[in-house]
Amino acid sequence: MAALRYAGLDDTDSEDELPPGWEERTTKDGWVYYANHAEEKTQWEHPKTGKRKRVAGDLPYGWEQETDENGQVFFVDHINKRTTYLDPRLAFTVDDNPTKPPTRQRYDGSTTAMEILQGRDFTGKVVVVTGANSGIGFETAKSFALHGAHVILACRNMARASEAVSRILEEW
């Protein structure tokens, strides 16, 4: 590593290049995982990019996947008459990031309950809100009520709860 650093080759533009001591491997069903030999650990995410990958498609023409007596997968290249434990499809991996529903909007500390519930209809839904006579609880209860929900205010003080109901009904 010191020689690479001296030659200026320790820094690379490739984000897919593995750090020293890491190895890229595949499971029998084509999922890519990474082995950290220094810490003797494995993980699914690429150590630099954090992306998950899988191999794309079938083996190249003339290749075959076999399993040795220890259960370890190896690959046979019948054309060049070679065997290897390295999956030849690793050169053609694809990112496999789980699809997350697209976030329509981001919220922060100044976002109100009304903004979060914008465009949603809670008609026929029952909502229980604790601490609903003041603060965040009150704003949440009010927002649900204004969006059609049947809201149950769970409060310790009955007089303050009645006052909160009155304030919500005034706005409604």
Tab-separated table of N, CA, C and O in Angstrom, residues 6-118:
chain	number	residue	atom	x	y	z
A	6	TYR	N	3.053	6.026	-2.709
A	6	TYR	CA	4.235	6.728	-3.210
A	6	TYR	C	4.097	7.027	-4.707
A	6	TYR	O	4.449	8.085	-5.182
A	7	ALA	N	3.533	6.056	-5.436
A	7	ALA	CA	3.369	6.221	-6.883
A	7	ALA	C	2.135	7.053	-7.232
A	7	ALA	O	1.904	7.340	-8.399
A	8	GLY	N	1.361	7.410	-6.224
A	8	GLY	CA	0.156	8.199	-6.480
A	8	GLY	C	-0.999	7.373	-7.007
A	8	GLY	O	-1.939	7.898	-7.578
A	9	LEU	N	-0.937	6.051	-6.819
A	9	LEU	CA	-1.978	5.164	-7.343
A	9	LEU	C	-2.970	4.706	-6.282
A	9	LEU	O	-3.842	3.893	-6.559
A	10	ASP	N	-2.836	5.198	-5.067
A	10	ASP	CA	-3.766	4.765	-4.023
A	10	ASP	C	-5.097	5.488	-4.121
A	10	ASP	O	-6.092	5.051	-3.606
A	11	ASP	N	-5.137	6.613	-4.803
A	11	ASP	CA	-6.366	7.371	-4.993
A	11	ASP	C	-6.886	7.077	-6.388
A	11	ASP	O	-6.136	7.083	-7.352
A	12	THR	N	-8.168	6.809	-6.497
A	12	THR	CA	-8.737	6.454	-7.786
A	12	THR	C	-10.029	7.211	-8.016
A	12	THR	O	-10.680	7.637	-7.077
A	13	ASP	N	-10.394	7.357	-9.256
A	13	ASP	CA	-11.653	7.993	-9.598
A	13	ASP	C	-12.805	7.001	-9.577
A	13	ASP	O	-13.955	7.386	-9.586
A	14	SER	N	-12.508	5.722	-9.575
A	14	SER	CA	-13.545	4.699	-9.622
A	14	SER	C	-14.179	4.523	-8.250
A	14	SER	O	-13.510	4.158	-7.288
A	15	GLU	N	-15.477	4.775	-8.198
A	15	GLU	CA	-16.163	4.590	-6.907
A	15	GLU	C	-16.390	3.114	-6.612
A	15	GLU	O	-16.630	2.732	-5.482
A	16	ASP	N	-16.320	2.255	-7.650
A	16	ASP	CA	-16.548	0.831	-7.451
A	16	ASP	C	-15.308	0.076	-7.008
A	16	ASP	O	-15.391	-1.094	-6.669
A	17	GLU	N	-14.156	0.738	-7.020
A	17	GLU	CA	-12.934	0.058	-6.604
A	17	GLU	C	-13.008	-0.237	-5.111
A	17	GLU	O	-13.400	0.613	-4.312
A	18	LEU	N	-12.629	-1.444	-4.757
A	18	LEU	CA	-12.700	-1.860	-3.358
A	18	LEU	C	-11.476	-1.392	-2.579
A	18	LEU	O	-10.372	-1.342	-3.119
A	19	PRO	N	-11.661	-1.075	-1.304
A	19	PRO	CA	-10.507	-0.725	-0.466
A	19	PRO	C	-9.590	-1.933	-0.292
A	19	PRO	O	-10.010	-3.068	-0.501
A	20	PRO	N	-8.346	-1.716	0.113
A	20	PRO	CA	-7.426	-2.834	0.338
A	20	PRO	C	-7.999	-3.809	1.364
A	20	PRO	O	-8.586	-3.407	2.364
A	21	GLY	N	-7.845	-5.103	1.100
A	21	GLY	CA	-8.311	-6.134	2.019
A	21	GLY	C	-9.748	-6.570	1.777
A	21	GLY	O	-10.260	-7.439	2.474
A	22	TRP	N	-10.414	-6.005	0.778
A	22	TRP	CA	-11.799	-6.358	0.467
A	22	TRP	C	-11.848	-7.216	-0.787
A	22	TRP	O	-11.015	-7.103	-1.672
A	23	GLU	N	-12.872	-8.069	-0.860
A	23	GLU	CA	-13.067	-8.939	-2.017
A	23	GLU	C	-14.556	-8.969	-2.360
A	23	GLU	O	-15.400	-8.980	-1.469
A	24	GLU	N	-14.863	-8.985	-3.647
A	24	GLU	CA	-16.244	-9.061	-4.115
A	24	GLU	C	-16.564	-10.519	-4.417
A	24	GLU	O	-15.811	-11.193	-5.111
A	25	ARG	N	-17.695	-11.023	-3.905
A	25	ARG	CA	-18.096	-12.416	-4.111
A	25	ARG	C	-19.581	-12.465	-4.475
A	25	ARG	O	-20.289	-11.491	-4.322
A	26	THR	N	-20.033	-13.644	-4.922
A	26	THR	CA	-21.452	-13.810	-5.228
A	26	THR	C	-22.008	-15.033	-4.512
A	26	THR	O	-21.274	-15.973	-4.214
A	27	THR	N	-23.313	-15.000	-4.282
A	27	THR	CA	-24.005	-16.172	-3.741
A	27	THR	C	-24.424	-17.056	-4.913
A	27	THR	O	-24.296	-16.666	-6.073
A	28	LYS	N	-24.968	-18.233	-4.617
A	28	LYS	CA	-25.400	-19.149	-5.666
A	28	LYS	C	-26.467	-18.534	-6.563
A	28	LYS	O	-26.531	-18.806	-7.744
A	29	ASP	N	-27.307	-17.695	-5.980
A	29	ASP	CA	-28.391	-17.112	-6.763
A	29	ASP	C	-28.059	-15.731	-7.325
A	29	ASP	O	-28.952	-15.015	-7.781
A	30	GLY	N	-26.792	-15.324	-7.300
A	30	GLY	CA	-26.362	-14.135	-8.015
A	30	GLY	C	-26.301	-12.840	-7.223
A	30	GLY	O	-26.070	-11.784	-7.795
A	31	TRP	N	-26.477	-12.878	-5.922
A	31	TRP	CA	-26.353	-11.654	-5.124
A	31	TRP	C	-24.885	-11.401	-4.835
A	31	TRP	O	-24.140	-12.312	-4.497
A	32	VAL	N	-24.466	-10.163	-4.940
A	32	VAL	CA	-23.073	-9.792	-4.692
A	32	VAL	C	-22.923	-9.400	-3.229
A	32	VAL	O	-23.746	-8.677	-2.685
A	33	TYR	N	-21.875	-9.914	-2.589
A	33	TYR	CA	-21.544	-9.489	-1.228
A	33	TYR	C	-20.055	-9.213	-1.146
A	33	TYR	O	-19.303	-9.543	-2.061
A	34	TYR	N	-19.660	-8.568	-0.069
A	34	TYR	CA	-18.282	-8.097	0.051
A	34	TYR	C	-17.645	-8.680	1.300
A	34	TYR	O	-18.238	-8.638	2.385
A	35	ALA	N	-16.432	-9.227	1.142
A	35	ALA	CA	-15.696	-9.818	2.247
A	35	ALA	C	-14.566	-8.883	2.650
A	35	ALA	O	-13.761	-8.483	1.826
A	36	ASN	N	-14.552	-8.542	3.946
A	36	ASN	CA	-13.498	-7.710	4.503
A	36	ASN	C	-12.535	-8.661	5.209
A	36	ASN	O	-12.824	-9.147	6.300
A	37	HIS	N	-11.404	-8.936	4.585
A	37	HIS	CA	-10.459	-9.904	5.144
A	37	HIS	C	-9.741	-9.371	6.383
A	37	HIS	O	-9.333	-10.150	7.236
A	38	ALA	N	-9.595	-8.067	6.502
A	38	ALA	CA	-8.912	-7.494	7.663
A	38	ALA	C	-9.737	-7.714	8.939
A	38	ALA	O	-9.184	-8.031	9.991
A	39	GLU	N	-11.057	-7.541	8.839
A	39	GLU	CA	-11.928	-7.692	10.010
A	39	GLU	C	-12.667	-9.022	10.029
A	39	GLU	O	-13.443	-9.293	10.950
A	40	GLU	N	-12.463	-9.837	8.980
A	40	GLU	CA	-13.115	-11.135	8.836
A	40	GLU	C	-14.637	-11.011	8.952
A	40	GLU	O	-15.291	-11.724	9.717
A	41	LYS	N	-15.193	-10.092	8.159
A	41	LYS	CA	-16.632	-9.862	8.135
A	41	LYS	C	-17.097	-9.769	6.698
A	41	LYS	O	-16.304	-9.506	5.794
A	42	THR	N	-18.397	-9.974	6.494
A	42	THR	CA	-18.993	-9.785	5.173
A	42	THR	C	-20.168	-8.834	5.288
A	42	THR	O	-20.737	-8.656	6.372
A	43	GLN	N	-20.525	-8.229	4.151
A	43	GLN	CA	-21.675	-7.324	4.135
A	43	GLN	C	-22.233	-7.272	2.721
A	43	GLN	O	-21.553	-7.578	1.756
A	44	TRP	N	-23.507	-6.887	2.600
A	44	TRP	CA	-24.179	-6.808	1.307
A	44	TRP	C	-23.877	-5.512	0.581
A	44	TRP	O	-23.899	-5.470	-0.641
A	45	GLU	N	-23.607	-4.432	1.293
A	45	GLU	CA	-23.397	-3.124	0.673
A	45	GLU	C	-21.934	-2.933	0.290
A	45	GLU	O	-21.048	-3.326	1.029
A	46	HIS	N	-21.730	-2.282	-0.850
A	46	HIS	CA	-20.377	-1.953	-1.294
A	46	HIS	C	-19.732	-1.051	-0.231
A	46	HIS	O	-20.358	-0.111	0.233
A	47	PRO	N	-18.490	-1.321	0.185
A	47	PRO	CA	-17.889	-0.547	1.275
A	47	PRO	C	-17.705	0.936	0.982
A	47	PRO	O	-17.666	1.750	1.899
A	48	LYS	N	-17.614	1.338	-0.285
A	48	LYS	CA	-17.452	2.756	-0.613
A	48	LYS	C	-18.776	3.418	-0.986
A	48	LYS	O	-19.080	4.501	-0.521
A	49	THR	N	-19.564	2.758	-1.846
A	49	THR	CA	-20.767	3.396	-2.370
A	49	THR	C	-22.004	3.111	-1.542
A	49	THR	O	-22.982	3.846	-1.624
A	50	GLY	N	-21.997	2.016	-0.771
A	50	GLY	CA	-23.171	1.647	0.010
A	50	GLY	C	-24.273	1.005	-0.827
A	50	GLY	O	-25.362	0.748	-0.340
A	51	LYS	N	-23.997	0.727	-2.102
A	51	LYS	CA	-25.003	0.147	-2.987
A	51	LYS	C	-24.985	-1.371	-2.905
A	51	LYS	O	-23.948	-1.979	-2.689
A	52	ARG	N	-26.153	-1.969	-3.102
A	52	ARG	CA	-26.265	-3.420	-3.228
A	52	ARG	C	-26.252	-3.763	-4.711
A	52	ARG	O	-26.767	-3.017	-5.523
A	53	LYS	N	-25.674	-4.916	-5.032
A	53	LYS	CA	-25.584	-5.319	-6.430
A	53	LYS	C	-25.962	-6.775	-6.594
A	53	LYS	O	-25.933	-7.547	-5.645
A	54	ARG	N	-26.308	-7.112	-7.821
A	54	ARG	CA	-26.529	-8.505	-8.188
A	54	ARG	C	-25.971	-8.686	-9.596
A	54	ARG	O	-25.818	-7.725	-10.332
A	55	VAL	N	-25.668	-9.943	-9.938
A	55	VAL	CA	-25.152	-10.187	-11.276
A	55	VAL	C	-26.322	-10.181	-12.246
A	55	VAL	O	-27.430	-10.583	-11.911
A	56	ALA	N	-26.086	-9.694	-13.445
A	56	ALA	CA	-27.146	-9.571	-14.439
A	56	ALA	C	-27.066	-10.710	-15.436
A	56	ALA	O	-26.021	-10.944	-16.040
A	57	GLY	N	-28.152	-11.416	-15.596
A	57	GLY	CA	-28.263	-12.400	-16.668
A	57	GLY	C	-27.595	-13.727	-16.408
A	57	GLY	O	-27.163	-14.052	-15.301
A	58	ASP	N	-27.528	-14.491	-17.488
A	58	ASP	CA	-26.972	-15.839	-17.442
A	58	ASP	C	-25.459	-15.807	-17.567
A	58	ASP	O	-24.870	-14.782	-17.901
A	59	LEU	N	-24.867	-16.965	-17.337
A	59	LEU	CA	-23.419	-17.091	-17.530
A	59	LEU	C	-23.081	-16.919	-19.008
A	59	LEU	O	-23.899	-17.238	-19.883
A	60	PRO	N	-21.880	-16.441	-19.292
A	60	PRO	CA	-21.482	-16.308	-20.704
A	60	PRO	C	-21.469	-17.675	-21.391
A	60	PRO	O	-21.381	-18.725	-20.739
A	61	TYR	N	-21.529	-17.632	-22.730
A	61	TYR	CA	-21.515	-18.868	-23.517
A	61	TYR	C	-20.288	-19.706	-23.168
A	61	TYR	O	-19.172	-19.199	-23.079
A	62	GLY	N	-20.505	-20.992	-22.944
A	62	GLY	CA	-19.410	-21.910	-22.655
A	62	GLY	C	-19.082	-22.042	-21.177
A	62	GLY	O	-18.226	-22.828	-20.803
A	63	TRP	N	-19.746	-21.279	-20.315
A	63	TRP	CA	-19.490	-21.332	-18.882
A	63	TRP	C	-20.556	-22.171	-18.186
A	63	TRP	O	-21.691	-22.245	-18.620
A	64	GLU	N	-20.148	-22.764	-17.052
A	64	GLU	CA	-21.053	-23.589	-16.265
A	64	GLU	C	-20.764	-23.350	-14.781
A	64	GLU	O	-19.617	-23.147	-14.393
A	65	GLN	N	-21.804	-23.382	-13.976
A	65	GLN	CA	-21.660	-23.210	-12.520
A	65	GLN	C	-21.730	-24.584	-11.868
A	65	GLN	O	-22.636	-25.358	-12.131
A	66	GLU	N	-20.757	-24.896	-11.029
A	66	GLU	CA	-20.688	-26.176	-10.318
A	66	GLU	C	-20.505	-25.925	-8.826
A	66	GLU	O	-20.195	-24.802	-8.406
A	67	THR	N	-20.640	-26.982	-8.041
A	67	THR	CA	-20.426	-26.897	-6.598
A	67	THR	C	-19.432	-27.977	-6.202
A	67	THR	O	-19.597	-29.145	-6.583
A	68	ASP	N	-18.405	-27.592	-5.447
A	68	ASP	CA	-17.407	-28.578	-5.030
A	68	ASP	C	-17.908	-29.365	-3.818
A	68	ASP	O	-19.010	-29.149	-3.318
A	69	GLU	N	-17.075	-30.305	-3.333
A	69	GLU	CA	-17.468	-31.189	-2.222
A	69	GLU	C	-17.704	-30.435	-0.912
A	69	GLU	O	-18.366	-30.934	-0.011
A	70	ASN	N	-17.186	-29.207	-0.800
A	70	ASN	CA	-17.401	-28.383	0.398
A	70	ASN	C	-18.619	-27.473	0.266
A	70	ASN	O	-18.893	-26.675	1.158
A	71	GLY	N	-19.295	-27.560	-0.868
A	71	GLY	CA	-20.472	-26.723	-1.084
A	71	GLY	C	-20.158	-25.351	-1.646
A	71	GLY	O	-21.045	-24.508	-1.745
A	72	GLN	N	-18.900	-25.117	-2.004
A	72	GLN	CA	-18.516	-23.816	-2.552
A	72	GLN	C	-18.724	-23.817	-4.070
A	72	GLN	O	-18.396	-24.767	-4.761
A	73	VAL	N	-19.281	-22.736	-4.555
A	73	VAL	CA	-19.577	-22.602	-5.981
A	73	VAL	C	-18.302	-22.248	-6.741
A	73	VAL	O	-17.524	-21.408	-6.292
A	74	PHE	N	-18.104	-22.907	-7.901
A	74	PHE	CA	-17.022	-22.523	-8.785
A	74	PHE	C	-17.551	-22.521	-10.211
A	74	PHE	O	-18.658	-23.005	-10.479
A	75	PHE	N	-16.785	-21.943	-11.122
A	75	PHE	CA	-17.241	-21.766	-12.490
A	75	PHE	C	-16.267	-22.432	-13.453
A	75	PHE	O	-15.055	-22.329	-13.286
A	76	VAL	N	-16.823	-23.102	-14.455
A	76	VAL	CA	-16.016	-23.821	-15.440
A	76	VAL	C	-16.180	-23.141	-16.788
A	76	VAL	O	-17.304	-22.942	-17.266
A	77	ASP	N	-15.040	-22.765	-17.382
A	77	ASP	CA	-15.014	-22.190	-18.724
A	77	ASP	C	-14.606	-23.330	-19.658
A	77	ASP	O	-13.434	-23.687	-19.759
A	78	HIS	N	-15.601	-23.928	-20.342
A	78	HIS	CA	-15.331	-25.082	-21.191
A	78	HIS	C	-14.569	-24.701	-22.461
A	78	HIS	O	-13.844	-25.529	-23.017
A	79	ILE	N	-14.693	-23.473	-22.905
A	79	ILE	CA	-14.012	-23.044	-24.135
A	79	ILE	C	-12.509	-22.938	-23.893
A	79	ILE	O	-11.698	-23.453	-24.669
A	80	ASN	N	-12.100	-22.274	-22.781
A	80	ASN	CA	-10.677	-22.103	-22.474
A	80	ASN	C	-10.153	-23.158	-21.515
A	80	ASN	O	-9.004	-23.105	-21.102
A	81	LYS	N	-11.012	-24.086	-21.113
A	81	LYS	CA	-10.652	-25.197	-20.223
A	81	LYS	C	-10.008	-24.708	-18.930
A	81	LYS	O	-8.910	-25.093	-18.557
A	82	ARG	N	-10.758	-23.803	-18.227
A	82	ARG	CA	-10.293	-23.241	-16.947
A	82	ARG	C	-11.425	-23.329	-15.929
A	82	ARG	O	-12.597	-23.365	-16.284
A	83	THR	N	-11.026	-23.334	-14.665
A	83	THR	CA	-12.006	-23.220	-13.581
A	83	THR	C	-11.594	-22.056	-12.687
A	83	THR	O	-10.407	-21.749	-12.565
A	84	THR	N	-12.594	-21.437	-12.078
A	84	THR	CA	-12.332	-20.301	-11.194
A	84	THR	C	-13.449	-20.203	-10.166
A	84	THR	O	-14.569	-20.644	-10.423
A	85	TYR	N	-13.121	-19.655	-9.020
A	85	TYR	CA	-14.134	-19.378	-8.006
A	85	TYR	C	-14.731	-17.991	-8.203
A	85	TYR	O	-15.672	-17.609	-7.531
A	86	LEU	N	-14.202	-17.220	-9.142
A	86	LEU	CA	-14.675	-15.871	-9.411
A	86	LEU	C	-15.782	-15.920	-10.467
A	86	LEU	O	-15.581	-16.440	-11.560
A	87	ASP	N	-16.939	-15.406	-10.143
A	87	ASP	CA	-18.082	-15.402	-11.052
A	87	ASP	C	-17.759	-14.497	-12.249
A	87	ASP	O	-17.488	-13.314	-12.074
A	88	PRO	N	-17.799	-15.027	-13.472
A	88	PRO	CA	-17.465	-14.199	-14.636
A	88	PRO	C	-18.488	-13.076	-14.876
A	88	PRO	O	-18.196	-12.112	-15.568
A	89	ARG	N	-19.663	-13.174	-14.277
A	89	ARG	CA	-20.686	-12.135	-14.443
A	89	ARG	C	-20.438	-10.923	-13.561
A	89	ARG	O	-21.121	-9.915	-13.681
A	90	LEU	N	-19.435	-10.975	-12.665
A	90	LEU	CA	-19.151	-9.834	-11.783
A	90	LEU	C	-18.796	-8.578	-12.566
A	90	LEU	O	-18.982	-7.467	-12.084
A	91	ALA	N	-18.322	-8.746	-13.770
A	91	ALA	CA	-17.995	-7.585	-14.603
A	91	ALA	C	-19.258	-6.879	-15.094
A	91	ALA	O	-19.202	-5.758	-15.567
A	92	PHE	N	-20.406	-7.542	-14.947
A	92	PHE	CA	-21.660	-6.985	-15.466
A	92	PHE	C	-22.725	-6.913	-14.371
A	92	PHE	O	-23.869	-7.293	-14.583
A	93	THR	N	-22.353	-6.419	-13.219
A	93	THR	CA	-23.319	-6.313	-12.132
A	93	THR	C	-24.221	-5.100	-12.334
A	93	THR	O	-23.861	-4.145	-13.007
A	94	VAL	N	-25.394	-5.187	-11.728
A	94	VAL	CA	-26.330	-4.066	-11.769
A	94	VAL	C	-26.668	-3.681	-10.335
A	94	VAL	O	-26.685	-4.524	-9.444
A	95	ASP	N	-26.920	-2.394	-10.132
A	95	ASP	CA	-27.317	-1.936	-8.802
A	95	ASP	C	-28.664	-2.529	-8.458
A	95	ASP	O	-29.566	-2.588	-9.296
A	96	ASP	N	-28.809	-2.981	-7.240
A	96	ASP	CA	-30.074	-3.541	-6.795
A	96	ASP	C	-30.503	-2.817	-5.538
A	96	ASP	O	-30.450	-3.373	-4.448
A	97	ASN	N	-30.893	-1.564	-5.683
A	97	ASN	CA	-31.379	-0.807	-4.545
A	97	ASN	C	-32.872	-1.050	-4.437
A	97	ASN	O	-33.596	-0.902	-5.413
A	98	PRO	N	-33.347	-1.441	-3.246
A	98	PRO	CA	-34.771	-1.701	-3.106
A	98	PRO	C	-35.570	-0.469	-3.512
A	98	PRO	O	-35.211	0.648	-3.167
A	99	THR	N	-36.638	-0.716	-4.244
A	99	THR	CA	-37.449	0.411	-4.693
A	99	THR	C	-38.243	0.964	-3.528
A	99	THR	O	-38.981	0.242	-2.867
A	100	LYS	N	-38.044	2.216	-3.278
A	100	LYS	CA	-38.773	2.893	-2.222
A	100	LYS	C	-39.844	3.743	-2.878
A	100	LYS	O	-39.624	4.270	-3.966
A	101	PRO	N	-40.994	3.868	-2.237
A	101	PRO	CA	-41.984	4.743	-2.844
A	101	PRO	C	-41.420	6.152	-2.958
A	101	PRO	O	-40.749	6.623	-2.045
A	102	PRO	N	-41.657	6.808	-4.065
A	102	PRO	CA	-41.084	8.141	-4.227
A	102	PRO	C	-41.630	9.106	-3.176
A	102	PRO	O	-42.819	9.131	-2.910
A	103	THR	N	-40.724	9.852	-2.592
A	103	THR	CA	-41.118	10.837	-1.597
A	103	THR	C	-41.633	12.059	-2.322
A	103	THR	O	-40.914	12.664	-3.101
A	104	ARG	N	-42.897	12.383	-2.059
A	104	ARG	CA	-43.492	13.516	-2.746
A	104	ARG	C	-43.012	14.827	-2.158
A	104	ARG	O	-42.947	15.830	-2.818
A	105	GLN	N	-42.695	14.793	-0.896
A	105	GLN	CA	-42.364	16.056	-0.254
A	105	GLN	C	-41.572	15.756	1.016
A	105	GLN	O	-41.779	14.751	1.673
A	106	ARG	N	-40.712	16.650	1.379
A	106	ARG	CA	-39.931	16.491	2.606
A	106	ARG	C	-40.463	17.444	3.654
A	106	ARG	O	-40.919	18.534	3.356
A	107	TYR	N	-40.395	16.993	4.889
A	107	TYR	CA	-40.893	17.791	6.000
A	107	TYR	C	-39.740	18.138	6.932
A	107	TYR	O	-38.751	17.424	7.001
A	108	ASP	N	-39.900	19.244	7.660
A	108	ASP	CA	-38.889	19.625	8.634
A	108	ASP	C	-39.590	20.080	9.909
A	108	ASP	O	-40.794	19.907	10.070
A	109	GLY	N	-38.852	20.666	10.817
A	109	GLY	CA	-39.383	21.067	12.118
A	109	GLY	C	-40.443	22.148	12.049
A	109	GLY	O	-41.219	22.313	12.991
A	110	SER	N	-40.514	22.869	10.954
A	110	SER	CA	-41.510	23.927	10.848
A	110	SER	C	-42.772	23.479	10.105
A	110	SER	O	-43.680	24.262	9.907
A	111	THR	N	-42.825	22.218	9.691
A	111	THR	CA	-43.983	21.711	8.969
A	111	THR	C	-45.147	21.505	9.933
A	111	THR	O	-44.979	20.955	11.019
A	112	THR	N	-46.342	21.928	9.522
A	112	THR	CA	-47.530	21.764	10.372
A	112	THR	C	-48.233	20.458	10.048
A	112	THR	O	-48.029	19.869	8.975
A	113	ALA	N	-49.093	20.023	10.968
A	113	ALA	CA	-49.879	18.808	10.751
A	113	ALA	C	-50.790	18.972	9.540
A	113	ALA	O	-51.014	18.026	8.791
A	114	MET	N	-51.310	20.169	9.338
A	114	MET	CA	-52.172	20.431	8.185
A	114	MET	C	-51.410	20.216	6.872
A	114	MET	O	-51.964	19.687	5.916
A	115	GLU	N	-50.142	20.591	6.825
A	115	GLU	CA	-49.343	20.403	5.618
A	115	GLU	C	-49.082	18.925	5.355
A	115	GLU	O	-49.089	18.472	4.214
A	116	ILE	N	-48.868	18.172	6.414
A	116	ILE	CA	-48.591	16.740	6.261
A	116	ILE	C	-49.834	16.005	5.771
A	116	ILE	O	-49.757	15.119	4.935
A	117	LEU	N	-51.007	16.375	6.284
A	117	LEU	CA	-52.243	15.696	5.907
A	117	LEU	C	-52.870	16.256	4.632
A	117	LEU	O	-53.929	15.793	4.214
A	118	GLN	N	-52.244	17.222	4.017
A	118	GLN	CA	-52.766	17.872	2.810
A	118	GLN	C	-53.199	16.843	1.774
A	118	GLN	O	-52.442	15.961	1.402
